[in-house]
PDB file of C-alpha atoms in Angstrom:
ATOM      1  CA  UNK A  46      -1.203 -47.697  -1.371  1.00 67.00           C
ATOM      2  CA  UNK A  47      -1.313 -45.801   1.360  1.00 73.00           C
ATOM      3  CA  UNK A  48       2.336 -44.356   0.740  1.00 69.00           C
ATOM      4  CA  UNK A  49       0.877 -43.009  -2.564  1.00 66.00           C
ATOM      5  CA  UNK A  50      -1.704 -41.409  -1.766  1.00 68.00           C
ATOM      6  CA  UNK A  51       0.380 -39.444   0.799  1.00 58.00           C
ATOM      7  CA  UNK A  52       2.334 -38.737  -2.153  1.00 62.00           C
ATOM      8  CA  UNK A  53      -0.092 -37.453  -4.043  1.00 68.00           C
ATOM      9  CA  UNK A  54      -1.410 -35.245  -1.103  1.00 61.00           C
ATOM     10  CA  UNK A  55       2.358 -33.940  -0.336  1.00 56.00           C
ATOM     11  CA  UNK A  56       2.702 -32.515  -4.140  1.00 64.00           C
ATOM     12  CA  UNK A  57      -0.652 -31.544  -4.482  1.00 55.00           C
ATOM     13  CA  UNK A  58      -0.551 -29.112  -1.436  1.00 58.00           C
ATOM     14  CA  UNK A  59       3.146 -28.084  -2.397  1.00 58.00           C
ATOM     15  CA  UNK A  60       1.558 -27.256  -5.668  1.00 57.00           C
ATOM     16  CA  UNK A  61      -1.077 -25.057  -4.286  1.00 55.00           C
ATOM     17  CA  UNK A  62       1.345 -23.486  -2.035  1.00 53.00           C
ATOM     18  CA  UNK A  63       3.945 -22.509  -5.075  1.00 49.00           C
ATOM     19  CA  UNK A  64       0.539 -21.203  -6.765  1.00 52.00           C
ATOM     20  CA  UNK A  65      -0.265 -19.091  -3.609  1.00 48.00           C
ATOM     21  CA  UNK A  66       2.875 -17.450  -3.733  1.00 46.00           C
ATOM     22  CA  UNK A  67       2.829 -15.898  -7.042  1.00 45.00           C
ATOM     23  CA  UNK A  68       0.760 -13.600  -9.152  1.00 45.00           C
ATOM     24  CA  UNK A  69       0.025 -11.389  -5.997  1.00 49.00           C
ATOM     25  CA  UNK A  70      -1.357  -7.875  -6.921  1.00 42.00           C
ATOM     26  CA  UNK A  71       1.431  -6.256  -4.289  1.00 44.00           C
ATOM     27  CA  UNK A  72       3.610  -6.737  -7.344  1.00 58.00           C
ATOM     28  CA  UNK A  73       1.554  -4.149  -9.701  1.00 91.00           C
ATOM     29  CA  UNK A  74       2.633  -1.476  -6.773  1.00 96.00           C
ATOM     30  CA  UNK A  75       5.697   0.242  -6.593  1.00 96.00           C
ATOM     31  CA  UNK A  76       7.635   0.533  -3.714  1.00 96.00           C
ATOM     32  CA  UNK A  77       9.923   3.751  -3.324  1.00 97.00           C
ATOM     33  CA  UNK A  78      12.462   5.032  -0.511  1.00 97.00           C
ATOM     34  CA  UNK A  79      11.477   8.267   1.198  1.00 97.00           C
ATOM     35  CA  UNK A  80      13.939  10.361  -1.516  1.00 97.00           C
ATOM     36  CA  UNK A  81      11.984   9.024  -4.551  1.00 97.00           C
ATOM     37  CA  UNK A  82       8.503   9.242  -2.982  1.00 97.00           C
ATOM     38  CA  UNK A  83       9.475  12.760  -2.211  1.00 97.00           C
ATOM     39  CA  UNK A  84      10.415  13.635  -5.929  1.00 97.00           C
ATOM     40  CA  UNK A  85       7.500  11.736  -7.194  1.00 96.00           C
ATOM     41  CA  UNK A  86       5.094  14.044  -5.419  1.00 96.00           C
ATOM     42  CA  UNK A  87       6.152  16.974  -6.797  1.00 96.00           C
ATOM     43  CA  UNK A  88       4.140  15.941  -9.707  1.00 95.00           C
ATOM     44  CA  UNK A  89       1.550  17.823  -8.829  1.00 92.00           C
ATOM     45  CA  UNK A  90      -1.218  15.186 -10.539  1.00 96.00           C
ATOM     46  CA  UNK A  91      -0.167  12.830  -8.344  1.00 97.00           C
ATOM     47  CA  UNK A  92      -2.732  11.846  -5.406  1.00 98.00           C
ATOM     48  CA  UNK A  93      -1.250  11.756  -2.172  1.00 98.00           C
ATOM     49  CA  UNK A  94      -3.050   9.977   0.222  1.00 98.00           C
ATOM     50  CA  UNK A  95      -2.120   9.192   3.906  1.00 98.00           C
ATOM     51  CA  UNK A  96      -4.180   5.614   4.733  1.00 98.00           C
ATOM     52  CA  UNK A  97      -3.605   6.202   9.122  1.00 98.00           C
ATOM     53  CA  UNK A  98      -6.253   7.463  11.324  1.00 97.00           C
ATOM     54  CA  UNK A  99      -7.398  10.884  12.111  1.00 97.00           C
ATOM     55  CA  UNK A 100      -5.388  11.100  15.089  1.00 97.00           C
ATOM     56  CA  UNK A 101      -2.238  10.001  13.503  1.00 97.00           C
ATOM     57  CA  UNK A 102      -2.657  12.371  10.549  1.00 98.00           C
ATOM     58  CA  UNK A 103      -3.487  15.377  13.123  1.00 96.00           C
ATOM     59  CA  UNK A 104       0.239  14.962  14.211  1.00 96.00           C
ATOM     60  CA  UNK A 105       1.680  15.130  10.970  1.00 97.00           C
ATOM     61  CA  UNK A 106       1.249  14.470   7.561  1.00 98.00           C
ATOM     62  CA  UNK A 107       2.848  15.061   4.492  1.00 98.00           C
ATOM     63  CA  UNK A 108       1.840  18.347   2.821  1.00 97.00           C
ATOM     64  CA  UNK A 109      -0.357  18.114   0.489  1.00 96.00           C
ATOM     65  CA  UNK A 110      -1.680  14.848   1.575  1.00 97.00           C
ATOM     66  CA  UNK A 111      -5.270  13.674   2.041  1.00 97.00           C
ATOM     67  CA  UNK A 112      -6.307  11.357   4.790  1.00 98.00           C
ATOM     68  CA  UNK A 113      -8.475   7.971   4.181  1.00 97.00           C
ATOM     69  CA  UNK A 114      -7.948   5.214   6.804  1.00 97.00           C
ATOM     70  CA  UNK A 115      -7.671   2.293   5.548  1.00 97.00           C
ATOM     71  CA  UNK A 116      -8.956   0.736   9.199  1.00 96.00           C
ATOM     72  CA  UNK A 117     -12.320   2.171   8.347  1.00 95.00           C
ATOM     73  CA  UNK A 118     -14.917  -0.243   6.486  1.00 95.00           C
ATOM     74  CA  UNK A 119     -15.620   2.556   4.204  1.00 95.00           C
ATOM     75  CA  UNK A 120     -12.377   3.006   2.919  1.00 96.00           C
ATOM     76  CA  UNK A 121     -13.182   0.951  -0.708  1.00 93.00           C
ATOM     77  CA  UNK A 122     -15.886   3.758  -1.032  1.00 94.00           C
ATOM     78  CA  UNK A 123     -14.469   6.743   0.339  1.00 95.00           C
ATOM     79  CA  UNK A 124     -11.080   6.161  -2.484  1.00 96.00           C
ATOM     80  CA  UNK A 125     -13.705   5.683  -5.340  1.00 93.00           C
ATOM     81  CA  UNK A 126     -15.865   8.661  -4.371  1.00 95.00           C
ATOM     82  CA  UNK A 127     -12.427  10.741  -3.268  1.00 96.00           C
ATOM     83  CA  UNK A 128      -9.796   9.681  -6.493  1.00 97.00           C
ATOM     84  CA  UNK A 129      -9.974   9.890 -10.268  1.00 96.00           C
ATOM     85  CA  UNK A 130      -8.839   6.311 -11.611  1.00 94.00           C
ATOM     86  CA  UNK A 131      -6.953   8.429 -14.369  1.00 95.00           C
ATOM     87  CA  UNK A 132      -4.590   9.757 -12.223  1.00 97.00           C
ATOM     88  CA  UNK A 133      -1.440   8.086  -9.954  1.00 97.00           C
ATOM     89  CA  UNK A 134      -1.911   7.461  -6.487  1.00 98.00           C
ATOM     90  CA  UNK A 135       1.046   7.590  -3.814  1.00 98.00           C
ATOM     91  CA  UNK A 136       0.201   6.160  -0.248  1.00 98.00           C
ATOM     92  CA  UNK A 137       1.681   6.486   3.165  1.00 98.00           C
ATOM     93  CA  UNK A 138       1.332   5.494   6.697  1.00 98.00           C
ATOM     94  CA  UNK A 139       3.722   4.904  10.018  1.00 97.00           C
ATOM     95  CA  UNK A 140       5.594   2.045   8.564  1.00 96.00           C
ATOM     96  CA  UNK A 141       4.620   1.172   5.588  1.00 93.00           C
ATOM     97  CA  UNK A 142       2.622  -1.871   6.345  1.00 94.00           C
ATOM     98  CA  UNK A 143      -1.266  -0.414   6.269  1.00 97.00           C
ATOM     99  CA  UNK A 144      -0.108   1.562   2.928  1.00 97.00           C
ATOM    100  CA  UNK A 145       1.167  -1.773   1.237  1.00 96.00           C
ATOM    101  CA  UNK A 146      -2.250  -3.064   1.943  1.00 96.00           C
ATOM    102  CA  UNK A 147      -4.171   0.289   0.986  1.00 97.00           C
ATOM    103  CA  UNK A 148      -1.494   0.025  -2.220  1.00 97.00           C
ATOM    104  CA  UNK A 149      -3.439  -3.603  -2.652  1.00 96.00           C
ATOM    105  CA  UNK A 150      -6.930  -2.414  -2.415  1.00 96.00           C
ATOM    106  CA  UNK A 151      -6.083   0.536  -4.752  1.00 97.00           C
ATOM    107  CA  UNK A 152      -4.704  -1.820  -7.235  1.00 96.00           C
ATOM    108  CA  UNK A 153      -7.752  -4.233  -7.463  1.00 95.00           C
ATOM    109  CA  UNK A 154      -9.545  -0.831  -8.354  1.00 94.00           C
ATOM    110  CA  UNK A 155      -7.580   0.106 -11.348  1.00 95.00           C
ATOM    111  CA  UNK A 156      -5.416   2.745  -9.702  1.00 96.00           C
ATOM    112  CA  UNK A 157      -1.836   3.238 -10.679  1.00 97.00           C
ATOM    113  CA  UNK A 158      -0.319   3.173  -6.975  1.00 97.00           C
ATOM    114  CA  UNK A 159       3.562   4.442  -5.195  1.00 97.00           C
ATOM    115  CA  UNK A 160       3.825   3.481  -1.966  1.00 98.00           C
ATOM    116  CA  UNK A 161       6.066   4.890   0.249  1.00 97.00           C
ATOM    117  CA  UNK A 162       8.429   2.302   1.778  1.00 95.00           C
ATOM    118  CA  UNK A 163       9.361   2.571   5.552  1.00 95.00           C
ATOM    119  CA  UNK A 164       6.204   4.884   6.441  1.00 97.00           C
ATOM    120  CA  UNK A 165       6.093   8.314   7.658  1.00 97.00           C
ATOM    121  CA  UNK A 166       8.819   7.225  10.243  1.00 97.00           C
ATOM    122  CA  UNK A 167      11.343   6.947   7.675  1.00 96.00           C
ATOM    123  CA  UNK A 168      10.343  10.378   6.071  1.00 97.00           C
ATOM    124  CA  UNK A 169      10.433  12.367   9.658  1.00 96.00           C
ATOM    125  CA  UNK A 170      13.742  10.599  10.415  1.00 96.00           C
ATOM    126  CA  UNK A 171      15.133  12.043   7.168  1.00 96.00           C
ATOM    127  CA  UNK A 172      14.033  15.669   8.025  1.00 96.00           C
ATOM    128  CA  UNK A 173      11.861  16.029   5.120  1.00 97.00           C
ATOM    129  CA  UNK A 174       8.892  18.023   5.380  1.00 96.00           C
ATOM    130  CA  UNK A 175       5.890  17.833   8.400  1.00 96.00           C
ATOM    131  CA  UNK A 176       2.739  19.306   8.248  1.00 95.00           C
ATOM    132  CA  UNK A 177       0.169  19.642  11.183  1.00 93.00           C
TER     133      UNK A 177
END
């Protein structure tokens, strides 16, 4: 008896762990390499927002690029008061690891969202344009 309900406990967390693991809204994002985020923002309708902090954007952004931090409890506000739902969204930060999760947030909102893969690092290490 007791072997069974063990069992029964094994596949029913296995189950719930399978479920976890799929249906996740990082998958309605795109990822893209520094060379296609580049050539997507010259579409000029696209909004270009950099999710780091005001100290990391004062070093260097992308042109053209707005700053929200995602770190900042406001930042489900500030994208809704700041961004038109109509329009694409392409997000950035050092790595690539706060703009995957700004890329979720966005998504749960009804934004269309790019995110650039590999961060600003990746971007700078290719040569491609800096602004300060």
């Amino acid at each position: 008896m007791i072997k069974t309900i063990y069992f029964i406990f094994f596949i029913c967390a296995f189950s719930l762990g399978l479920w976890a693991c799929t249906g996740k809204d990082s998958d309605k994002f795109k990822n893209l390499s520094s060379d296609q985020f580049e050539e997507m923002i010259q579409d000029k309708t696209i909004q270009l927002i950099d999710v780091r902090t005001v100290a990391e954007y004062s070093e260097g952004h992308i042109p053209g690029s707005i700053n929200i931090n995602v770190l900042d409890n406001e930042f489900g506000t500030n994208i809704e008061k700041l961004l038109q739902k109509d329009r694409s969204v392409a997000v950035y930060c050092k790595s690539g690891r706060r703009s995957r999760n700004a890329a979720n947030i966005l998504v749960k909102k009804g934004f269309k969202v790019y995110n650039l893969d590999k961060g600003i690092l990746d971007w700078k290490e290719l040569g491609k344009e800096i602004s300060f």
